[in-house]
mmCIF file of C-alpha atoms in Angstrom:
data_model
loop_
_atom_site.group_PDB
_atom_site.id
_atom_site.type_symbol
_atom_site.label_atom_id
_atom_site.label_comp_id
_atom_site.label_asym_id
_atom_site.label_seq_id
_atom_site.Cartn_x
_atom_site.Cartn_y
_atom_site.Cartn_z
ATOM 1 C CA MET P 1 15.959 -13.380 5.753
ATOM 2 C CA LYS P 2 15.684 -9.585 5.771
ATOM 3 C CA PHE P 3 13.295 -7.552 7.872
ATOM 4 C CA ASP P 4 14.196 -4.104 6.545
ATOM 5 C CA LEU P 5 11.829 -2.245 4.244
ATOM 6 C CA ASN P 6 13.195 -1.154 0.893
ATOM 7 C CA GLU P 7 13.511 2.511 -0.043
ATOM 8 C CA GLU P 8 10.252 2.617 -1.989
ATOM 9 C CA GLN P 9 8.329 1.050 0.889
ATOM 10 C CA VAL P 10 9.781 3.539 3.369
ATOM 11 C CA ASP P 11 8.875 6.452 1.080
ATOM 12 C CA ILE P 12 5.288 5.215 0.614
ATOM 13 C CA ARG P 13 4.853 4.531 4.320
ATOM 14 C CA ASP P 14 6.150 7.988 5.230
ATOM 15 C CA MET P 15 3.939 9.641 2.600
ATOM 16 C CA VAL P 16 0.834 7.898 3.938
ATOM 17 C CA ARG P 17 1.843 8.643 7.524
ATOM 18 C CA HIS P 18 2.132 12.363 6.741
ATOM 19 C CA PHE P 19 -1.183 12.334 4.856
ATOM 20 C CA THR P 20 -2.904 10.569 7.755
ATOM 21 C CA GLU P 21 -1.513 12.964 10.335
ATOM 22 C CA GLN P 22 -2.558 16.012 8.289
ATOM 23 C CA GLU P 23 -5.827 14.977 6.626
ATOM 24 C CA ILE P 24 -7.388 12.163 8.662
ATOM 25 C CA ALA P 25 -6.376 11.983 12.334
ATOM 26 C CA PRO P 26 -7.456 15.559 13.221
ATOM 27 C CA HIS P 27 -10.991 14.879 11.929
ATOM 28 C CA ALA P 28 -11.578 11.230 12.836
ATOM 29 C CA ALA P 29 -13.354 11.900 16.148
ATOM 30 C CA ALA P 30 -15.759 14.384 14.537
ATOM 31 C CA TRP P 31 -16.483 12.010 11.644
ATOM 32 C CA ASP P 32 -17.252 9.283 14.171
ATOM 33 C CA GLU P 33 -19.456 11.565 16.258
ATOM 34 C CA ASP P 34 -21.408 12.834 13.249
ATOM 35 C CA TYR P 35 -21.578 9.555 11.296
ATOM 36 C CA TYR P 36 -19.975 11.451 8.441
ATOM 37 C CA PHE P 37 -18.546 9.648 5.416
ATOM 38 C CA PRO P 38 -15.555 11.712 4.149
ATOM 39 C CA ARG P 39 -15.821 11.051 0.406
ATOM 40 C CA GLU P 40 -13.445 13.957 -0.219
ATOM 41 C CA ILE P 41 -10.690 11.979 1.524
ATOM 42 C CA TYR P 42 -11.113 9.183 -1.004
ATOM 43 C CA THR P 43 -10.681 11.701 -3.795
ATOM 44 C CA LYS P 44 -7.419 12.809 -2.196
ATOM 45 C CA MET P 45 -6.317 9.204 -1.744
ATOM 46 C CA GLY P 46 -7.009 8.716 -5.435
ATOM 47 C CA GLU P 47 -4.633 11.589 -6.211
ATOM 48 C CA LEU P 48 -1.976 9.806 -4.126
ATOM 49 C CA GLY P 49 -2.483 6.562 -6.050
ATOM 50 C CA LEU P 50 -4.004 4.703 -3.096
ATOM 51 C CA MET P 51 -7.279 3.848 -4.844
ATOM 52 C CA GLY P 52 -5.473 1.671 -7.374
ATOM 53 C CA MET P 53 -3.003 -0.242 -5.215
ATOM 54 C CA THR P 54 -4.149 -3.601 -6.621
ATOM 55 C CA THR P 55 -4.422 -2.465 -10.247
ATOM 56 C CA PRO P 56 -1.833 -2.645 -13.058
ATOM 57 C CA GLU P 57 -0.514 0.638 -14.450
ATOM 58 C CA ALA P 58 -2.176 -0.110 -17.794
ATOM 59 C CA TYR P 59 -5.527 0.492 -16.106
ATOM 60 C CA GLY P 60 -4.622 3.561 -14.083
ATOM 61 C CA GLY P 61 -3.265 1.880 -10.959
ATOM 62 C CA ASN P 62 0.172 1.335 -9.511
ATOM 63 C CA LEU P 63 -0.031 -2.347 -8.408
ATOM 64 C CA LEU P 64 1.788 -2.217 -5.090
ATOM 65 C CA SER P 65 2.931 -5.427 -3.460
ATOM 66 C CA ARG P 66 0.683 -6.844 -0.746
ATOM 67 C CA LEU P 67 3.396 -6.076 1.787
ATOM 68 C CA THR P 68 3.555 -2.426 0.725
ATOM 69 C CA GLY P 69 -0.235 -2.323 0.847
ATOM 70 C CA ALA P 70 -0.138 -3.612 4.422
ATOM 71 C CA LEU P 71 2.111 -0.672 5.345
ATOM 72 C CA VAL P 72 -0.431 1.722 3.819
ATOM 73 C CA TYR P 73 -3.385 0.250 5.720
ATOM 74 C CA GLU P 74 -1.506 0.205 8.993
ATOM 75 C CA GLU P 75 -0.657 3.897 8.708
ATOM 76 C CA LEU P 76 -4.174 4.918 7.678
ATOM 77 C CA ALA P 77 -5.724 2.930 10.535
ATOM 78 C CA LYS P 78 -3.628 4.807 13.082
ATOM 79 C CA GLY P 79 -5.653 7.849 12.103
ATOM 80 C CA ASP P 80 -9.044 6.307 11.412
ATOM 81 C CA MET P 81 -9.917 2.634 11.066
ATOM 82 C CA ALA P 82 -13.141 3.422 9.193
ATOM 83 C CA THR P 83 -11.280 5.142 6.361
ATOM 84 C CA ALA P 84 -8.743 2.319 6.122
ATOM 85 C CA VAL P 85 -11.533 -0.266 5.939
ATOM 86 C CA GLY P 86 -13.345 1.661 3.207
ATOM 87 C CA LEU P 87 -10.154 1.862 1.153
ATOM 88 C CA SER P 88 -9.415 -1.839 1.674
ATOM 89 C CA VAL P 89 -12.840 -2.840 0.381
ATOM 90 C CA HIS P 90 -12.502 -0.522 -2.609
ATOM 91 C CA ASN P 91 -9.108 -1.961 -3.549
ATOM 92 C CA MET P 92 -10.411 -5.502 -3.071
ATOM 93 C CA ILE P 93 -13.085 -4.792 -5.700
ATOM 94 C CA THR P 94 -10.709 -3.015 -8.047
ATOM 95 C CA GLY P 95 -8.151 -5.813 -7.862
ATOM 96 C CA SER P 96 -10.774 -8.499 -8.439
ATOM 97 C CA LEU P 97 -12.095 -6.711 -11.519
ATOM 98 C CA ALA P 98 -8.596 -6.178 -12.887
ATOM 99 C CA ARG P 99 -7.930 -9.900 -12.454
ATOM 100 C CA TYR P 100 -11.202 -11.469 -13.598
ATOM 101 C CA CYS P 101 -12.724 -8.995 -16.081
ATOM 102 C CA ASP P 102 -12.351 -9.243 -19.828
ATOM 103 C CA ASP P 103 -10.712 -6.359 -21.694
ATOM 104 C CA GLU P 104 -13.970 -4.556 -22.444
ATOM 105 C CA GLN P 105 -15.038 -4.703 -18.799
ATOM 106 C CA ARG P 106 -11.653 -3.464 -17.626
ATOM 107 C CA GLN P 107 -11.914 -0.460 -19.934
ATOM 108 C CA ARG P 108 -15.408 0.231 -18.628
ATOM 109 C CA TRP P 109 -14.723 0.137 -14.889
ATOM 110 C CA VAL P 110 -11.205 -0.535 -13.671
ATOM 111 C CA SER P 111 -9.412 2.678 -14.613
ATOM 112 C CA ARG P 112 -12.153 4.838 -13.089
ATOM 113 C CA LEU P 113 -11.996 2.817 -9.874
ATOM 114 C CA ALA P 114 -8.205 2.889 -9.760
ATOM 115 C CA THR P 115 -8.053 6.669 -10.108
ATOM 116 C CA GLY P 116 -10.778 7.314 -7.549
ATOM 117 C CA LYS P 117 -13.438 8.528 -9.959
ATOM 118 C CA LEU P 118 -15.604 5.635 -8.799
ATOM 119 C CA LEU P 119 -15.899 4.042 -5.348
ATOM 120 C CA GLY P 120 -16.431 0.287 -5.064
ATOM 121 C CA ALA P 121 -18.245 -2.032 -2.641
ATOM 122 C CA PHE P 122 -18.269 -5.807 -2.104
ATOM 123 C CA SER P 123 -21.476 -7.742 -1.476
ATOM 124 C CA LEU P 124 -21.425 -11.388 -0.427
ATOM 125 C CA SER P 125 -23.241 -11.727 2.919
ATOM 126 C CA GLU P 126 -26.981 -11.973 3.469
ATOM 127 C CA ALA P 127 -29.173 -12.115 6.563
ATOM 128 C CA GLY P 128 -29.126 -15.926 6.374
ATOM 129 C CA ALA P 129 -25.684 -16.339 4.811
ATOM 130 C CA GLY P 130 -22.818 -15.021 6.907
ATOM 131 C CA SER P 131 -20.124 -17.533 7.804
ATOM 132 C CA ASP P 132 -21.968 -19.991 5.540
ATOM 133 C CA ALA P 133 -21.641 -17.596 2.628
ATOM 134 C CA ALA P 134 -22.134 -20.277 -0.046
ATOM 135 C CA SER P 135 -25.753 -20.655 1.080
ATOM 136 C CA LEU P 136 -26.683 -17.183 -0.208
ATOM 137 C CA GLN P 137 -30.068 -16.940 -1.917
ATOM 138 C CA CYS P 138 -30.073 -13.630 -3.835
ATOM 139 C CA GLN P 139 -31.157 -14.744 -7.316
ATOM 140 C CA ALA P 140 -29.833 -13.824 -10.764
ATOM 141 C CA LYS P 141 -31.944 -15.360 -13.543
ATOM 142 C CA ARG P 142 -30.771 -15.275 -17.162
ATOM 143 C CA GLN P 143 -33.152 -13.815 -19.735
ATOM 144 C CA THR P 144 -31.552 -13.800 -23.188
ATOM 145 C CA ASP P 145 -28.890 -11.077 -22.960
ATOM 146 C CA ARG P 146 -29.726 -9.905 -19.423
ATOM 147 C CA TYR P 147 -29.893 -11.083 -15.819
ATOM 148 C CA ILE P 148 -32.756 -10.249 -13.455
ATOM 149 C CA LEU P 149 -31.678 -9.889 -9.816
ATOM 150 C CA ASN P 150 -34.030 -10.367 -6.876
ATOM 151 C CA GLY P 151 -33.138 -10.516 -3.201
ATOM 152 C CA THR P 152 -31.280 -8.620 -0.495
ATOM 153 C CA LYS P 153 -27.678 -8.321 0.631
ATOM 154 C CA MET P 154 -26.466 -7.271 4.078
ATOM 155 C CA TRP P 155 -23.484 -5.675 5.836
ATOM 156 C CA VAL P 156 -22.180 -3.886 2.760
ATOM 157 C CA THR P 157 -19.255 -1.571 3.554
ATOM 158 C CA ASN P 158 -19.424 1.672 1.525
ATOM 159 C CA GLY P 159 -23.088 0.799 0.908
ATOM 160 C CA GLY P 160 -25.075 3.721 -0.424
ATOM 161 C CA GLU P 161 -21.932 5.759 -1.067
ATOM 162 C CA ALA P 162 -20.216 3.459 -3.565
ATOM 163 C CA ASP P 163 -20.849 3.839 -7.277
ATOM 164 C CA LEU P 164 -20.222 0.214 -8.217
ATOM 165 C CA TYR P 165 -21.106 -3.034 -6.382
ATOM 166 C CA LEU P 166 -19.528 -6.442 -6.863
ATOM 167 C CA VAL P 167 -22.486 -8.707 -6.073
ATOM 168 C CA MET P 168 -22.524 -12.472 -5.589
ATOM 169 C CA ALA P 169 -25.871 -13.971 -6.628
ATOM 170 C CA ARG P 170 -27.239 -17.438 -7.280
ATOM 171 C CA THR P 171 -27.602 -18.530 -10.899
ATOM 172 C CA GLN P 172 -28.415 -22.138 -9.974
ATOM 173 C CA ALA P 173 -30.940 -23.197 -7.361
ATOM 174 C CA GLY P 174 -29.649 -24.746 -4.156
ATOM 175 C CA ARG P 175 -27.191 -23.821 -1.433
ATOM 176 C CA ASN P 176 -23.887 -24.881 -2.987
ATOM 177 C CA ALA P 177 -20.926 -22.695 -3.923
ATOM 178 C CA GLY P 178 -21.009 -23.851 -7.544
ATOM 179 C CA GLY P 179 -24.307 -22.094 -8.167
ATOM 180 C CA VAL P 180 -22.982 -18.621 -7.309
ATOM 181 C CA SER P 181 -21.959 -16.088 -9.961
ATOM 182 C CA CYS P 182 -20.425 -12.626 -9.771
ATOM 183 C CA PHE P 183 -21.949 -9.424 -11.165
ATOM 184 C CA VAL P 184 -21.259 -5.709 -11.300
ATOM 185 C CA VAL P 185 -24.286 -3.581 -10.440
ATOM 186 C CA GLU P 186 -23.982 0.174 -10.796
ATOM 187 C CA LYS P 187 -25.658 2.638 -8.461
ATOM 188 C CA GLY P 188 -28.781 4.064 -10.065
ATOM 189 C CA THR P 189 -29.710 0.871 -11.938
ATOM 190 C CA PRO P 190 -33.535 0.526 -11.930
ATOM 191 C CA GLY P 191 -34.645 -2.076 -9.408
ATOM 192 C CA PHE P 192 -31.562 -1.557 -7.235
ATOM 193 C CA SER P 193 -32.050 0.449 -4.032
ATOM 194 C CA PHE P 194 -30.701 0.715 -0.518
ATOM 195 C CA GLY P 195 -32.279 -0.469 2.695
ATOM 196 C CA LYS P 196 -31.481 0.514 6.241
ATOM 197 C CA SER P 197 -28.187 1.969 7.408
ATOM 198 C CA GLU P 198 -26.858 -0.133 10.260
ATOM 199 C CA ARG P 199 -26.484 1.546 13.658
ATOM 200 C CA LYS P 200 -23.158 0.109 14.747
ATOM 201 C CA MET P 201 -20.980 -0.037 17.836
ATOM 202 C CA GLY P 202 -18.082 1.511 15.933
ATOM 203 C CA LEU P 203 -16.849 2.530 12.480
ATOM 204 C CA HIS P 204 -19.506 5.229 12.462
ATOM 205 C CA SER P 205 -17.994 7.066 9.508
ATOM 206 C CA SER P 206 -17.987 3.890 7.400
ATOM 207 C CA PRO P 207 -21.513 3.362 6.014
ATOM 208 C CA THR P 208 -22.918 -0.162 6.207
ATOM 209 C CA ARG P 209 -26.118 -0.614 4.191
ATOM 210 C CA GLU P 210 -28.539 -3.250 3.036
ATOM 211 C CA LEU P 211 -28.876 -3.709 -0.742
ATOM 212 C CA LEU P 212 -32.301 -4.389 -2.243
ATOM 213 C CA PHE P 213 -32.869 -5.941 -5.672
ATOM 214 C CA GLN P 214 -36.367 -6.074 -7.090
ATOM 215 C CA ASP P 215 -36.525 -7.208 -10.719
ATOM 216 C CA CYS P 216 -33.213 -5.430 -11.238
ATOM 217 C CA SER P 217 -32.209 -5.930 -14.868
ATOM 218 C CA ILE P 218 -28.522 -5.781 -15.781
ATOM 219 C CA PRO P 219 -26.745 -6.674 -19.040
ATOM 220 C CA ALA P 220 -25.222 -10.144 -19.275
ATOM 221 C CA SER P 221 -21.972 -8.305 -19.972
ATOM 222 C CA ASN P 222 -21.995 -7.250 -16.293
ATOM 223 C CA ARG P 223 -21.249 -10.821 -15.231
ATOM 224 C CA ILE P 224 -17.638 -11.266 -14.140
ATOM 225 C CA GLY P 225 -16.080 -14.565 -15.162
ATOM 226 C CA ASP P 226 -18.150 -17.621 -15.984
ATOM 227 C CA GLU P 227 -21.406 -18.668 -14.400
ATOM 228 C CA GLY P 228 -20.646 -20.554 -11.195
ATOM 229 C CA GLN P 229 -17.282 -18.810 -10.694
ATOM 230 C CA GLY P 230 -18.574 -16.197 -8.259
ATOM 231 C CA PHE P 231 -17.690 -17.961 -5.037
ATOM 232 C CA LYS P 232 -14.140 -18.587 -6.252
ATOM 233 C CA ILE P 233 -13.786 -14.879 -7.067
ATOM 234 C CA ALA P 234 -15.148 -13.925 -3.645
ATOM 235 C CA MET P 235 -12.811 -16.266 -1.758
ATOM 236 C CA ALA P 236 -9.750 -15.091 -3.711
ATOM 237 C CA SER P 237 -10.687 -11.515 -2.823
ATOM 238 C CA LEU P 238 -10.986 -12.387 0.856
ATOM 239 C CA ASP P 239 -7.456 -13.834 1.123
ATOM 240 C CA SER P 240 -5.915 -10.440 0.413
ATOM 241 C CA GLY P 241 -8.676 -8.699 2.350
ATOM 242 C CA ARG P 242 -7.774 -10.674 5.475
ATOM 243 C CA ILE P 243 -4.191 -9.484 5.270
ATOM 244 C CA ASN P 244 -5.449 -5.918 4.931
ATOM 245 C CA ILE P 245 -7.665 -6.286 8.005
ATOM 246 C CA GLY P 246 -4.744 -7.709 9.963
ATOM 247 C CA ALA P 247 -2.660 -4.665 9.016
ATOM 248 C CA ILE P 248 -5.518 -2.320 9.912
ATOM 249 C CA ALA P 249 -5.883 -3.980 13.314
ATOM 250 C CA ILE P 250 -2.156 -3.455 13.931
ATOM 251 C CA GLY P 251 -2.507 0.230 13.095
ATOM 252 C CA VAL P 252 -5.350 0.661 15.589
ATOM 253 C CA ALA P 253 -3.450 -1.310 18.241
ATOM 254 C CA GLN P 254 -0.331 0.795 17.678
ATOM 255 C CA ALA P 255 -2.321 4.004 18.056
ATOM 256 C CA ALA P 256 -3.949 2.747 21.261
ATOM 257 C CA PHE P 257 -0.588 1.668 22.666
ATOM 258 C CA GLU P 258 0.949 5.087 21.998
ATOM 259 C CA VAL P 259 -1.899 6.892 23.777
ATOM 260 C CA ALA P 260 -1.632 4.531 26.772
ATOM 261 C CA ARG P 261 2.165 4.805 26.897
ATOM 262 C CA ASP P 262 2.136 8.609 26.781
ATOM 263 C CA TYR P 263 -0.682 8.889 29.328
ATOM 264 C CA ALA P 264 1.092 6.528 31.720
ATOM 265 C CA GLY P 265 4.190 8.708 31.556
ATOM 266 C CA THR P 266 2.338 11.845 32.640
ATOM 267 C CA ARG P 267 -0.478 10.604 34.888
ATOM 268 C CA GLN P 268 0.539 10.940 38.549
ATOM 269 C CA GLN P 269 -0.822 8.767 41.361
ATOM 270 C CA PHE P 270 0.660 8.274 44.824
ATOM 271 C CA GLY P 271 3.319 10.815 43.940
ATOM 272 C CA HIS P 272 4.658 8.949 40.886
ATOM 273 C CA PRO P 273 3.838 8.540 37.182
ATOM 274 C CA ILE P 274 1.743 5.402 36.807
ATOM 275 C CA SER P 275 4.320 4.145 34.274
ATOM 276 C CA THR P 276 6.583 3.389 37.259
ATOM 277 C CA PHE P 277 4.094 0.830 38.608
ATOM 278 C CA GLN P 278 4.812 -2.736 37.601
ATOM 279 C CA ALA P 279 1.168 -3.506 36.800
ATOM 280 C CA ILE P 280 1.145 -0.763 34.155
ATOM 281 C CA GLN P 281 4.615 -1.667 32.900
ATOM 282 C CA PHE P 282 3.506 -5.257 32.291
ATOM 283 C CA LEU P 283 0.376 -4.117 30.436
ATOM 284 C CA LEU P 284 2.455 -1.927 28.136
ATOM 285 C CA ALA P 285 5.062 -4.663 27.642
ATOM 286 C CA ASP P 286 2.386 -7.171 26.634
ATOM 287 C CA MET P 287 0.862 -4.661 24.230
ATOM 288 C CA MET P 288 4.171 -4.079 22.490
ATOM 289 C CA MET P 289 4.989 -7.794 22.257
ATOM 290 C CA LYS P 290 1.665 -8.627 20.666
ATOM 291 C CA ILE P 291 1.833 -5.732 18.215
ATOM 292 C CA GLU P 292 5.236 -6.882 16.979
ATOM 293 C CA ALA P 293 4.154 -10.527 16.767
ATOM 294 C CA ALA P 294 1.020 -9.594 14.832
ATOM 295 C CA ARG P 295 2.991 -7.349 12.495
ATOM 296 C CA LEU P 296 5.389 -10.174 11.623
ATOM 297 C CA LEU P 297 2.507 -12.572 10.912
ATOM 298 C CA VAL P 298 0.847 -10.029 8.617
ATOM 299 C CA TYR P 299 4.082 -9.281 6.793
ATOM 300 C CA GLU P 300 4.778 -12.995 6.293
ATOM 301 C CA ALA P 301 1.305 -13.626 4.869
ATOM 302 C CA ALA P 302 1.664 -10.634 2.542
ATOM 303 C CA TYR P 303 5.101 -11.863 1.414
ATOM 304 C CA LYS P 304 3.757 -15.321 0.611
ATOM 305 C CA LEU P 305 0.908 -13.859 -1.423
ATOM 306 C CA ASP P 306 3.367 -11.633 -3.298
ATOM 307 C CA GLU P 307 5.563 -14.650 -4.060
ATOM 308 C CA GLY P 308 2.657 -16.681 -5.397
ATOM 309 C CA GLN P 309 2.862 -19.176 -2.551
ATOM 310 C CA ASP P 310 -0.141 -20.799 -0.879
ATOM 311 C CA ALA P 311 -1.095 -18.074 1.591
ATOM 312 C CA ILE P 312 -4.570 -19.201 2.698
ATOM 313 C CA MET P 313 -3.488 -20.489 6.114
ATOM 314 C CA TYR P 314 -1.073 -17.593 6.686
ATOM 315 C CA ALA P 315 -3.696 -14.978 5.792
ATOM 316 C CA ALA P 316 -6.110 -16.636 8.227
ATOM 317 C CA MET P 317 -3.491 -16.732 11.000
ATOM 318 C CA ALA P 318 -2.497 -13.117 10.401
ATOM 319 C CA LYS P 319 -6.065 -11.850 10.444
ATOM 320 C CA CYS P 320 -7.076 -13.942 13.456
ATOM 321 C CA PHE P 321 -4.046 -13.205 15.632
ATOM 322 C CA ALA P 322 -3.798 -9.507 14.754
ATOM 323 C CA THR P 323 -7.464 -8.749 15.370
ATOM 324 C CA ASP P 324 -7.623 -10.737 18.613
ATOM 325 C CA ALA P 325 -4.485 -8.936 19.779
ATOM 326 C CA ALA P 326 -5.877 -5.540 18.774
ATOM 327 C CA MET P 327 -9.081 -6.156 20.729
ATOM 328 C CA GLU P 328 -7.046 -7.014 23.816
ATOM 329 C CA ILE P 329 -4.654 -4.100 23.348
ATOM 330 C CA THR P 330 -7.371 -1.472 22.875
ATOM 331 C CA THR P 331 -9.256 -2.817 25.893
ATOM 332 C CA ASN P 332 -6.103 -2.607 28.000
ATOM 333 C CA ALA P 333 -5.403 0.899 26.705
ATOM 334 C CA VAL P 334 -8.776 1.953 28.084
ATOM 335 C CA GLN P 335 -7.803 0.270 31.358
ATOM 336 C CA VAL P 336 -4.505 2.166 31.561
ATOM 337 C CA LEU P 337 -6.363 5.453 31.195
ATOM 338 C CA GLY P 338 -9.025 4.376 33.687
ATOM 339 C CA GLY P 339 -12.005 6.727 33.777
ATOM 340 C CA ALA P 340 -10.338 8.986 31.207
ATOM 341 C CA GLY P 341 -10.266 6.061 28.790
ATOM 342 C CA TYR P 342 -14.002 5.508 29.064
ATOM 343 C CA VAL P 343 -14.952 9.003 27.937
ATOM 344 C CA ARG P 344 -14.467 10.586 24.547
ATOM 345 C CA ASP P 345 -11.812 13.077 25.614
ATOM 346 C CA TYR P 346 -9.297 10.418 24.540
ATOM 347 C CA PRO P 347 -9.544 8.264 21.401
ATOM 348 C CA VAL P 348 -8.960 4.875 23.028
ATOM 349 C CA GLU P 349 -12.673 4.216 23.556
ATOM 350 C CA ARG P 350 -13.192 4.751 19.802
ATOM 351 C CA TYR P 351 -10.299 2.442 18.999
ATOM 352 C CA MET P 352 -11.864 -0.261 21.164
ATOM 353 C CA ARG P 353 -15.324 0.160 19.620
ATOM 354 C CA ASP P 354 -13.964 0.224 16.088
ATOM 355 C CA VAL P 355 -11.616 -2.738 16.240
ATOM 356 C CA LYS P 356 -14.179 -5.183 17.652
ATOM 357 C CA VAL P 357 -15.665 -5.711 14.199
ATOM 358 C CA ALA P 358 -12.255 -6.793 12.870
ATOM 359 C CA GLN P 359 -12.799 -10.077 14.729
ATOM 360 C CA ILE P 360 -16.055 -10.513 12.800
ATOM 361 C CA PHE P 361 -15.812 -9.340 9.204
ATOM 362 C CA GLU P 362 -13.717 -10.820 6.384
ATOM 363 C CA GLY P 363 -14.602 -14.139 8.033
ATOM 364 C CA THR P 364 -15.049 -14.428 11.785
ATOM 365 C CA ASN P 365 -12.052 -15.481 13.826
ATOM 366 C CA GLN P 366 -13.818 -18.758 14.550
ATOM 367 C CA ILE P 367 -13.924 -19.376 10.778
ATOM 368 C CA GLN P 368 -10.220 -18.449 10.557
ATOM 369 C CA ARG P 369 -9.436 -21.156 13.081
ATOM 370 C CA ILE P 370 -11.355 -23.656 10.947
ATOM 371 C CA VAL P 371 -9.326 -22.569 7.898
ATOM 372 C CA ILE P 372 -6.083 -23.014 9.849
ATOM 373 C CA ALA P 373 -7.139 -26.401 11.225
ATOM 374 C CA ARG P 374 -8.070 -27.677 7.764
ATOM 375 C CA ALA P 375 -4.747 -26.499 6.384
ATOM 376 C CA ILE P 376 -2.929 -28.367 9.139
ATOM 377 C CA SER P 377 -4.901 -31.578 8.538
ATOM 378 C CA SER P 378 -4.187 -31.417 4.804
ATOM 379 C CA ASN P 379 -0.455 -30.824 5.446
ATOM 380 C CA ARG P 380 -0.592 -27.350 3.936
ATOM 381 C CA GLY P 381 0.976 -25.935 7.080
#
């Protein structure tokens, strides 16, 4: 068993680290403050090949391993979690289309997504269908060579900014997973509009919008896969997405730890740096332990997915443990800084606000525990 990164992985990690330090980290606080979505950064990430990390070279991508992708997301999240999340969602869409589209559909969409000419978004959840995603009720009714969509979708990352939306809608009445199909809906399609922008605790520079469909007519050729295959496509997308979110949480936790560590070394109380006090030393030690443990879980899940092994339980464990750890670590980083951590002069309050949602999206951590428990009971562990 080897834990060293190969030369290519080190080069990619270092390239993304430099890009993040130069292009993202200096602006992240202002983007957060102004609720600004930095689309120009996505264009630059496209030039670096990061918009096509899950796409074969034949369609304009570079198809990195899941482990290498985890390195990318971790580095980006050190600078700005919102940007890392937006890129993760985009690559989740691009990879799903590359995998499930037919050749004509791939030619139409995948290469433009992989090169950053288009931005993608993923739409599964609804107001009444969150953890119970299979109960979604957005309708897609077949009319000869077209589908007519009616309904609403919620919590859509990149909503309003993305050019292309992967939408799960019901083609059979009921509340079962087998009645859900997958469609591509392009921005600007008549009958497709955007509802409210969510006012969120964190991730202010990552837009989250409601999607509205009112007699929205799309060609039948915009359906991905067969009718009834939509939920399978969505769940396959989420396995890799959970690994990405775990890596992103590690990046935020690492950034918070470094701020707390450096502050503790310079902050003087009672005539000594607070890093000499055992209470602070133990906080920092626990942070570091949990970061390393989370990183190993994420890397193992990514490795299993790369090797074609059953990674469902490992992706759930990685996402659950890493995001719970990151929430604890960012909270403790604020505590180390005390009053300074609670104001916006330091970034730890933003890290704490941002990372909370990582325990919620891509499947809540309560759902991850159900996934793990079911895997154990079926001897998949």
